[in-house]
Structures are given as structure tokens and as C-alpha cells.
């Protein structure tokens, strides 16, 4: 794409804004260690900066190098990640750390294409790492960047369409200051996060206002355009905490979903909401727990909203009359439960309950 006057105006004024603002200070800003940059980028995918910061510090403290992360026990890493959600990120973190330590001799990849080969790293993260760590000329394109570009250039091509993705990527690349890609990328991301925000952007004091298409045509709330509106799926979880002789039955999840490799209790999932008593009366519960079990407690219903689904669930604690004949579950002593990594949905219940 050619550099038009409007594009030159955009890049120059964005860099001017960057040079004259009070930048948010974050430990990963100005960082040149690709391992730490990668860590911060993976943690910040789908996580607010305020929450991610604490986890970033914990990871850097516990695993200061990629080799130490690669050598860590999987359950310890999951435990450190606990509460951040979207656990596929943690699985990919472990897989990529091992790939770097064992396949690449401990050397972090140094080119955009090589970085892109790491698990869990897409074009955005590869551009961020290659520009921040190595100052390579790759423009980042994330939600913040898309919003700024769609508004400033008045583009109504849906940002999530194939055509939109291609167009915005080329546009972003054409705007990049090739002399200082790291500075430029940080500037546009921060500008989207703090000035051209999704709601109530700070147009009155914006350095781009004079040439901003959305501002001049009063379309700020219409841009960017999205093709797909997310439809949420409702799920209802009934966790049965089965206890026998001071031990609790748990299971490590193997399903390829966001909670893979985390632990859980016996789960009965329903498409419709039923009461805990309905479940206790059901044939499937009796076939799982056998005869003569006692109900110890029934929790309130907990709720959690994820991007694509809403989950409601209850925890039913029962004491069995005989051990389970169920080889997909293992037992752990009640007082050691907290050493396992569980999904956030379940740790909220633990926090309120405190002990078994
Ligand atoms: Fe965003 Fe408003 Fe600035 Fe346009 S004028 S770039 S909409 S903050």
C-alpha cells in the first residue's frame, strides 16, 4: 500500500502523541528479553492488564528463564496459572517452552516466521515479539489497532471477515514506522487502549481528530463493524464431590477444551437447569455413587460468563458407603485438594467453602 498524506499524518501524529504522553509503566515495557515479552503477551491475551501483571510477576519470579519453565512439572505451572482462565494458553506455554529448550537448544527463535511456529502464537503475538525484542518491521494488529484504524480511516469492511483481515493487515503494515517498529507498535496499542477506547473515546483531546473519518462523519459508535455476533451457549454443571474414608474422587480432564489437564470432580452436565435434588434422585447419579451414600452439603449455584458460553453450576458433596467402581477417577486426601489445579469455576467454590 502507498503512503498517502493521510497515512503520513496518522503515523507522525501517533508518534508525536507517544513522545509527549505519560506512558503507562509496565514491567514488560522496554523489555528486550524475548522470553519475558512472550510470557507477557500470552498472559495478556484475554486478560486485563491489572490482573495479568500479578501473574506475569509470579511467572518471572518462579521461572526466570525459558529452560526453567520447560523443566517445570506441568501441574506446578497450571497451579501458578490458576485463576487466569483460558487454560489452552498455559498448555501452549509449556509446549513452546519445551520446544525451545529441547528442540532449539534453549535459543528463543529470532525471526517472525520462526516465532510463528511456536504453539499458541499467532500473527499478532509473533509481530509483538519480533518487533519488541528484535525491532523487526512487523505491525501488530489486535482489537485496539483494528478499532483505531477502522475509525480513523472510516473503514466499514467487517474486521472479522476474510476481506477485512487482509485489508487491515496490509494497512497496518503500510503505516508502521520501519525505523522504530517497537516504539510504533507500543504506541498504537496504547493509543487504542487509552484514547480511542471502545466506549467514550477521548476525541476532544485526540491528536488524530482533524483527519479522523469517524469523528468528522459522526460514526464513532458505528465503527469498527463486526460480521459475526456471538451467540452464547448455556451449560449447567452438577459437580459431585464423592468422598470415601477421607479421600475425594477427582479426575484429570483430557477433553480438548479450555480446561484440558485441570482437575475436576465427577461432572454431570445438562442442557437445561434442574435442581440438585433432581440430580440426586436420578438413575445416573445412583449408578455412579451406588447405594447408601449420604448427602453432606449442597452449594448455591455459581455462574461464570465466558466468551462463547455461560455456565451455571452447583457442588454436591456426598459420602459414599463403598468405594467407587470407576476407573477414570483417582482419589486424593481431603486436605491435599488445594495442591491440584482446578478451573476458576471451581476455585471460587473452594474459596468460599475453605475446607472439606
Ligand atoms: Fe479515535 Fe476519536 Fe481520535 Fe478518531 S478522534 S481516532 S475516534 S479518539
GROMACS .gro file of C-alpha atoms and ligand atoms in nm:
model
  364
    1UNK     CA    1   0.000   0.000   0.000
    2UNK     CA    2   0.118   0.351  -0.086
    3UNK     CA    3   0.188   0.611   0.183
    4UNK     CA    4  -0.078   0.879   0.128
    5UNK     CA    5  -0.081   1.212   0.312
    6UNK     CA    6  -0.349   1.080   0.543
    7UNK     CA    7  -0.132   0.783   0.633
    8UNK     CA    8   0.172   1.001   0.691
    9UNK     CA    9  -0.041   1.226   0.914
   10UNK     CA   10  -0.154   0.921   1.110
   11UNK     CA   11   0.193   0.781   1.179
   12UNK     CA   12   0.354   1.116   1.257
   13UNK     CA   13   0.082   1.226   1.497
   14UNK     CA   14   0.064   0.889   1.667
   15UNK     CA   15   0.440   0.902   1.735
   16UNK     CA   16   0.405   1.262   1.850
   17UNK     CA   17   0.135   1.156   2.095
   18UNK     CA   18   0.357   0.873   2.214
   19UNK     CA   19   0.653   1.103   2.272
   20UNK     CA   20   0.454   1.359   2.470
   21UNK     CA   21   0.228   1.140   2.685
   22UNK     CA   22   0.272   0.994   3.028
   23UNK     CA   23   0.323   0.632   2.925
   24UNK     CA   24   0.178   0.355   3.138
   25UNK     CA   25   0.473   0.189   3.306
   26UNK     CA   26   0.457  -0.187   3.292
   27UNK     CA   27   0.743  -0.426   3.375
   28UNK     CA   28   0.742  -0.568   3.021
   29UNK     CA   29   0.765  -0.228   2.852
   30UNK     CA   30   1.107  -0.166   2.707
   31UNK     CA   31   1.184  -0.531   2.783
   32UNK     CA   32   1.417  -0.691   2.528
   33UNK     CA   33   1.421  -1.047   2.657
   34UNK     CA   34   1.201  -1.236   2.407
   35UNK     CA   35   1.107  -1.494   2.673
   36UNK     CA   36   0.960  -1.227   2.903
   37UNK     CA   37   0.788  -1.050   2.615
   38UNK     CA   38   0.634  -1.378   2.503
   39UNK     CA   39   0.523  -1.452   2.861
   40UNK     CA   40   0.356  -1.111   2.895
   41UNK     CA   41   0.184  -1.142   2.556
   42UNK     CA   42   0.043  -1.487   2.631
   43UNK     CA   43  -0.078  -1.378   2.976
   44UNK     CA   44  -0.238  -1.063   2.836
   45UNK     CA   45  -0.435  -1.247   2.568
   46UNK     CA   46  -0.794  -1.231   2.701
   47UNK     CA   47  -0.679  -1.091   3.038
   48UNK     CA   48  -0.693  -0.735   3.173
   49UNK     CA   49  -0.356  -0.568   3.231
   50UNK     CA   50  -0.423  -0.518   3.605
   51UNK     CA   51  -0.490  -0.888   3.656
   52UNK     CA   52  -0.217  -1.004   3.416
   53UNK     CA   53   0.052  -0.801   3.592
   54UNK     CA   54   0.037  -1.008   3.909
   55UNK     CA   55   0.063  -1.334   3.712
   56UNK     CA   56   0.348  -1.201   3.499
   57UNK     CA   57   0.549  -1.116   3.812
   58UNK     CA   58   0.478  -1.457   3.961
   59UNK     CA   59   0.591  -1.638   3.646
   60UNK     CA   60   0.908  -1.433   3.605
   61UNK     CA   61   0.994  -1.492   3.970
   62UNK     CA   62   0.923  -1.865   3.961
   63UNK     CA   63   1.062  -1.933   3.612
   64UNK     CA   64   1.312  -1.659   3.520
   65UNK     CA   65   1.424  -1.843   3.205
   66UNK     CA   66   1.256  -2.048   2.936
   67UNK     CA   67   1.466  -2.352   3.035
   68UNK     CA   68   1.334  -2.339   3.392
   69UNK     CA   69   0.978  -2.320   3.263
   70UNK     CA   70   1.047  -2.612   3.029
   71UNK     CA   71   1.181  -2.823   3.316
   72UNK     CA   72   0.887  -2.746   3.547
   73UNK     CA   73   0.629  -3.004   3.642
   74UNK     CA   74   0.312  -2.947   3.438
   75UNK     CA   75   0.087  -2.938   3.744
   76UNK     CA   76   0.302  -2.668   3.910
   77UNK     CA   77   0.270  -2.445   3.604
   78UNK     CA   78  -0.106  -2.496   3.593
   79UNK     CA   79  -0.122  -2.416   3.963
   80UNK     CA   80   0.059  -2.086   3.901
   81UNK     CA   81  -0.179  -2.012   3.613
   82UNK     CA   82  -0.487  -2.099   3.821
   83UNK     CA   83  -0.749  -1.825   3.808
   84UNK     CA   84  -0.638  -1.676   3.475
   85UNK     CA   85  -0.874  -1.892   3.271
   86UNK     CA   86  -0.839  -1.995   2.905
   87UNK     CA   87  -0.607  -2.277   3.004
   88UNK     CA   88  -0.510  -2.363   2.647
   89UNK     CA   89  -0.274  -2.066   2.681
   90UNK     CA   90  -0.099  -2.239   2.970
   91UNK     CA   91  -0.076  -2.569   2.781
   92UNK     CA   92   0.075  -2.388   2.482
   93UNK     CA   93   0.316  -2.204   2.710
   94UNK     CA   94   0.450  -2.534   2.844
   95UNK     CA   95   0.466  -2.694   2.497
   96UNK     CA   96   0.651  -2.396   2.346
   97UNK     CA   97   0.894  -2.368   2.637
   98UNK     CA   98   0.983  -2.736   2.590
   99UNK     CA   99   1.011  -2.689   2.213
  100UNK     CA  100   1.259  -2.403   2.266
  101UNK     CA  101   1.455  -2.581   2.540
  102UNK     CA  102   1.474  -2.926   2.383
  103UNK     CA  103   1.440  -2.873   2.005
  104UNK     CA  104   1.608  -2.534   1.966
  105UNK     CA  105   1.882  -2.584   2.224
  106UNK     CA  106   1.739  -2.319   2.456
  107UNK     CA  107   1.766  -2.038   2.197
  108UNK     CA  108   1.450  -1.832   2.152
  109UNK     CA  109   1.359  -1.804   1.779
  110UNK     CA  110   1.472  -1.475   1.626
  111UNK     CA  111   1.259  -1.425   1.314
  112UNK     CA  112   0.888  -1.359   1.267
  113UNK     CA  113   0.835  -1.688   1.076
  114UNK     CA  114   1.022  -1.893   1.336
  115UNK     CA  115   0.835  -1.729   1.624
  116UNK     CA  116   0.509  -1.806   1.445
  117UNK     CA  117   0.591  -2.178   1.465
  118UNK     CA  118   0.553  -2.171   1.845
  119UNK     CA  119   0.229  -2.316   1.980
  120UNK     CA  120  -0.028  -2.056   2.076
  121UNK     CA  121   0.150  -1.781   1.882
  122UNK     CA  122  -0.050  -1.619   1.603
  123UNK     CA  123   0.040  -1.328   1.374
  124UNK     CA  124  -0.032  -1.068   1.643
  125UNK     CA  125   0.196  -1.224   1.908
  126UNK     CA  126   0.469  -1.300   1.651
  127UNK     CA  127   0.464  -0.934   1.539
  128UNK     CA  128   0.474  -0.814   1.901
  129UNK     CA  129   0.769  -1.038   1.998
  130UNK     CA  130   0.969  -0.978   1.679
  131UNK     CA  131   0.926  -0.600   1.697
  132UNK     CA  132   0.969  -0.555   2.075
  133UNK     CA  133   1.260  -0.798   2.117
  134UNK     CA  134   1.439  -0.763   1.784
  135UNK     CA  135   1.298  -0.438   1.640
  136UNK     CA  136   1.185  -0.622   1.324
  137UNK     CA  137   0.935  -0.437   1.099
  138UNK     CA  138   0.611  -0.626   1.169
  139UNK     CA  139   0.296  -0.432   1.258
  140UNK     CA  140   0.076  -0.564   1.537
  141UNK     CA  141  -0.293  -0.600   1.461
  142UNK     CA  142  -0.512  -0.660   1.766
  143UNK     CA  143  -0.857  -0.537   1.867
  144UNK     CA  144  -0.722  -0.197   1.974
  145UNK     CA  145  -0.539  -0.145   1.645
  146UNK     CA  146  -0.839  -0.253   1.437
  147UNK     CA  147  -1.064  -0.006   1.617
  148UNK     CA  148  -0.824   0.285   1.571
  149UNK     CA  149  -0.774   0.211   1.201
  150UNK     CA  150  -1.143   0.149   1.125
  151UNK     CA  151  -1.239   0.479   1.288
  152UNK     CA  152  -0.959   0.699   1.163
  153UNK     CA  153  -0.980   0.576   0.803
  154UNK     CA  154  -1.361   0.528   0.811
  155UNK     CA  155  -1.346   0.162   0.701
  156UNK     CA  156  -1.672  -0.031   0.729
  157UNK     CA  157  -1.541  -0.365   0.598
  158UNK     CA  158  -1.608  -0.611   0.885
  159UNK     CA  159  -1.287  -0.659   1.084
  160UNK     CA  160  -1.362  -1.031   1.129
  161UNK     CA  161  -1.428  -1.105   0.759
  162UNK     CA  162  -1.153  -1.256   0.540
  163UNK     CA  163  -1.150  -0.946   0.327
  164UNK     CA  164  -1.129  -0.723   0.635
  165UNK     CA  165  -0.846  -0.921   0.792
  166UNK     CA  166  -0.638  -0.895   0.476
  167UNK     CA  167  -0.711  -0.527   0.424
  168UNK     CA  168  -0.644  -0.418   0.782
  169UNK     CA  169  -0.322  -0.622   0.799
  170UNK     CA  170  -0.188  -0.454   0.485
  171UNK     CA  171  -0.298  -0.111   0.603
  172UNK     CA  172  -0.136  -0.160   0.945
  173UNK     CA  173   0.187  -0.275   0.781
  174UNK     CA  174   0.190   0.031   0.550
  175UNK     CA  175   0.156   0.265   0.850
  176UNK     CA  176   0.436   0.109   1.053
  177UNK     CA  177   0.735   0.330   1.119
  178UNK     CA  178   1.002   0.096   0.983
  179UNK     CA  179   1.274   0.291   1.167
  180UNK     CA  180   1.126   0.217   1.509
  181UNK     CA  181   0.870  -0.063   1.483
  182UNK     CA  182   0.887  -0.138   1.853
  183UNK     CA  183   0.801   0.218   1.952
  184UNK     CA  184   0.528   0.246   1.688
  185UNK     CA  185   0.360  -0.083   1.784
  186UNK     CA  186   0.358   0.008   2.151
  187UNK     CA  187   0.218   0.350   2.065
  188UNK     CA  188  -0.076   0.230   1.854
  189UNK     CA  189  -0.174  -0.039   2.105
  190UNK     CA  190  -0.164   0.206   2.396
  191UNK     CA  191  -0.347   0.469   2.191
  192UNK     CA  192  -0.631   0.223   2.127
  193UNK     CA  193  -0.641   0.119   2.493
  194UNK     CA  194  -0.634   0.468   2.646
  195UNK     CA  195  -0.758   0.723   2.387
  196UNK     CA  196  -0.956   0.560   2.106
  197UNK     CA  197  -1.133   0.334   2.357
  198UNK     CA  198  -1.435   0.118   2.264
  199UNK     CA  199  -1.669   0.333   2.475
  200UNK     CA  200  -1.634   0.710   2.521
  201UNK     CA  201  -1.313   0.766   2.321
  202UNK     CA  202  -1.128   1.087   2.411
  203UNK     CA  203  -1.194   1.258   2.075
  204UNK     CA  204  -1.188   1.613   2.212
  205UNK     CA  205  -0.821   1.591   2.303
  206UNK     CA  206  -0.719   1.343   2.030
  207UNK     CA  207  -0.417   1.431   1.813
  208UNK     CA  208  -0.577   1.248   1.518
  209UNK     CA  209  -0.912   1.425   1.538
  210UNK     CA  210  -0.855   1.671   1.249
  211UNK     CA  211  -0.827   1.392   0.992
  212UNK     CA  212  -1.039   1.127   1.168
  213UNK     CA  213  -1.311   0.999   0.939
  214UNK     CA  214  -1.536   0.860   1.213
  215UNK     CA  215  -1.514   1.186   1.409
  216UNK     CA  216  -1.581   1.406   1.107
  217UNK     CA  217  -1.878   1.197   0.987
  218UNK     CA  218  -2.016   1.123   1.334
  219UNK     CA  219  -1.974   0.744   1.302
  220UNK     CA  220  -1.762   0.670   1.609
  221UNK     CA  221  -2.020   0.434   1.757
  222UNK     CA  222  -2.069   0.251   1.427
  223UNK     CA  223  -1.704   0.161   1.371
  224UNK     CA  224  -1.549  -0.090   1.367
  225UNK     CA  225  -1.806  -0.322   1.204
  226UNK     CA  226  -1.823  -0.690   1.302
  227UNK     CA  227  -1.968  -0.964   1.083
  228UNK     CA  228  -2.047  -1.225   1.344
  229UNK     CA  229  -2.242  -1.155   1.654
  230UNK     CA  230  -2.156  -1.412   1.919
  231UNK     CA  231  -2.432  -1.645   2.027
  232UNK     CA  232  -2.374  -1.778   2.378
  233UNK     CA  233  -2.433  -2.138   2.471
  234UNK     CA  234  -2.584  -2.212   2.815
  235UNK     CA  235  -2.444  -2.504   3.012
  236UNK     CA  236  -2.541  -2.643   3.352
  237UNK     CA  237  -2.282  -2.830   3.561
  238UNK     CA  238  -2.353  -3.060   3.854
  239UNK     CA  239  -2.026  -3.145   4.029
  240UNK     CA  240  -2.047  -3.438   4.268
  241UNK     CA  241  -1.776  -3.436   4.535
  242UNK     CA  242  -1.767  -3.804   4.622
  243UNK     CA  243  -1.588  -3.880   4.949
  244UNK     CA  244  -1.484  -4.217   5.088
  245UNK     CA  245  -1.270  -4.262   5.400
  246UNK     CA  246  -1.139  -3.902   5.399
  247UNK     CA  247  -1.043  -3.918   5.034
  248UNK     CA  248  -1.210  -3.735   4.747
  249UNK     CA  249  -1.255  -3.867   4.395
  250UNK     CA  250  -1.113  -3.638   4.125
  251UNK     CA  251  -1.041  -3.669   3.756
  252UNK     CA  252  -0.787  -3.503   3.530
  253UNK     CA  253  -0.962  -3.362   3.224
  254UNK     CA  254  -0.840  -3.498   2.892
  255UNK     CA  255  -1.102  -3.333   2.669
  256UNK     CA  256  -0.950  -3.087   2.426
  257UNK     CA  257  -1.120  -2.780   2.566
  258UNK     CA  258  -1.025  -2.477   2.772
  259UNK     CA  259  -0.996  -2.685   3.090
  260UNK     CA  260  -0.780  -2.966   2.950
  261UNK     CA  261  -0.528  -3.106   3.204
  262UNK     CA  262  -0.704  -2.945   3.501
  263UNK     CA  263  -0.875  -3.149   3.771
  264UNK     CA  264  -1.245  -3.174   3.845
  265UNK     CA  265  -1.494  -3.376   4.047
  266UNK     CA  266  -1.744  -3.608   3.885
  267UNK     CA  267  -1.937  -3.389   3.644
  268UNK     CA  268  -2.292  -3.433   3.525
  269UNK     CA  269  -2.371  -3.180   3.255
  270UNK     CA  270  -2.723  -3.080   3.149
  271UNK     CA  271  -2.863  -2.869   2.868
  272UNK     CA  272  -3.148  -2.750   3.092
  273UNK     CA  273  -3.131  -2.636   3.452
  274UNK     CA  274  -3.253  -2.891   3.709
  275UNK     CA  275  -3.228  -2.881   4.089
  276UNK     CA  276  -2.953  -3.058   4.283
  277UNK     CA  277  -3.225  -3.278   4.437
  278UNK     CA  278  -3.338  -3.383   4.088
  279UNK     CA  279  -2.987  -3.497   4.013
  280UNK     CA  280  -2.959  -3.683   4.345
  281UNK     CA  281  -3.279  -3.871   4.258
  282UNK     CA  282  -3.164  -3.962   3.908
  283UNK     CA  283  -3.068  -4.310   3.797
  284UNK     CA  284  -2.735  -4.185   3.656
  285UNK     CA  285  -2.628  -4.049   3.995
  286UNK     CA  286  -2.727  -4.373   4.168
  287UNK     CA  287  -2.542  -4.578   3.912
  288UNK     CA  288  -2.230  -4.366   3.975
  289UNK     CA  289  -2.245  -4.345   4.356
  290UNK     CA  290  -2.403  -4.681   4.441
  291UNK     CA  291  -2.646  -4.741   4.725
  292UNK     CA  292  -2.644  -4.590   5.074
  293UNK     CA  293  -2.450  -4.266   5.019
  294UNK     CA  294  -2.522  -3.967   5.241
  295UNK     CA  295  -2.560  -3.607   5.124
  296UNK     CA  296  -2.316  -3.388   5.316
  297UNK     CA  297  -2.391  -3.050   5.158
  298UNK     CA  298  -2.530  -2.876   4.851
  299UNK     CA  299  -2.379  -2.542   4.748
  300UNK     CA  300  -2.551  -2.244   4.594
  301UNK     CA  301  -2.544  -2.217   4.212
  302UNK     CA  302  -2.231  -2.044   4.080
  303UNK     CA  303  -2.223  -1.857   3.750
  304UNK     CA  304  -1.946  -1.776   3.506
  305UNK     CA  305  -1.959  -1.593   3.174
  306UNK     CA  306  -1.707  -1.698   2.909
  307UNK     CA  307  -1.677  -1.551   2.561
  308UNK     CA  308  -1.887  -1.819   2.392
  309UNK     CA  309  -2.079  -1.970   2.678
  310UNK     CA  310  -2.244  -1.907   3.010
  311UNK     CA  311  -2.201  -2.168   3.282
  312UNK     CA  312  -2.410  -2.228   3.590
  313UNK     CA  313  -2.314  -2.499   3.834
  314UNK     CA  314  -2.363  -2.649   4.177
  315UNK     CA  315  -2.141  -2.863   4.403
  316UNK     CA  316  -2.297  -3.162   4.576
  317UNK     CA  317  -2.086  -3.326   4.845
  318UNK     CA  318  -2.173  -3.689   4.920
  319UNK     CA  319  -2.016  -3.950   5.147
  320UNK     CA  320  -2.009  -4.293   4.985
  321UNK     CA  321  -2.091  -4.619   5.157
  322UNK     CA  322  -1.838  -4.808   4.943
  323UNK     CA  323  -1.551  -4.714   4.710
  324UNK     CA  324  -1.638  -4.621   4.352
  325UNK     CA  325  -1.611  -4.879   4.082
  326UNK     CA  326  -1.500  -4.616   3.834
  327UNK     CA  327  -1.151  -4.638   3.691
  328UNK     CA  328  -1.147  -4.296   3.525
  329UNK     CA  329  -1.128  -4.132   3.868
  330UNK     CA  330  -0.849  -4.120   4.121
  331UNK     CA  331  -0.852  -4.030   4.490
  332UNK     CA  332  -0.673  -3.763   4.688
  333UNK     CA  333  -0.673  -3.690   5.062
  334UNK     CA  334  -0.919  -3.416   5.153
  335UNK     CA  335  -0.652  -3.189   5.295
  336UNK     CA  336  -0.439  -3.214   4.978
  337UNK     CA  337  -0.709  -3.099   4.737
  338UNK     CA  338  -0.561  -2.749   4.718
  339UNK     CA  339  -0.237  -2.882   4.565
  340UNK     CA  340  -0.421  -2.966   4.241
  341UNK     CA  341  -0.504  -2.714   3.968
  342UNK     CA  342  -0.876  -2.667   3.911
  343UNK     CA  343  -1.072  -2.441   3.672
  344UNK     CA  344  -1.158  -2.097   3.807
  345UNK     CA  345  -1.522  -2.200   3.820
  346UNK     CA  346  -1.433  -2.450   4.092
  347UNK     CA  347  -1.176  -2.246   4.287
  348UNK     CA  348  -1.442  -1.982   4.355
  349UNK     CA  349  -1.636  -2.253   4.537
  350UNK     CA  350  -1.323  -2.359   4.732
  351UNK     CA  351  -1.253  -2.002   4.837
  352UNK     CA  352  -1.598  -1.967   4.991
  353UNK     CA  353  -1.601  -2.311   5.141
  354UNK     CA  354  -1.237  -2.307   5.268
  355UNK     CA  355  -1.223  -2.675   5.374
  356UNK     CA  356  -1.399  -3.006   5.322
  357LIG    FE1  357  -1.047   0.771   1.789
  357LIG    FE2  358  -1.189   0.992   1.836
  357LIG    FE3  359  -0.929   1.010   1.788
  357LIG    FE4  360  -1.097   0.945   1.592
  357LIG     S1  361  -1.090   1.139   1.703
  357LIG     S2  362  -0.900   0.846   1.639
  357LIG     S3  363  -1.247   0.824   1.702
  357LIG     S4  364  -1.025   0.909   1.965
   0.00000   0.00000   0.00000
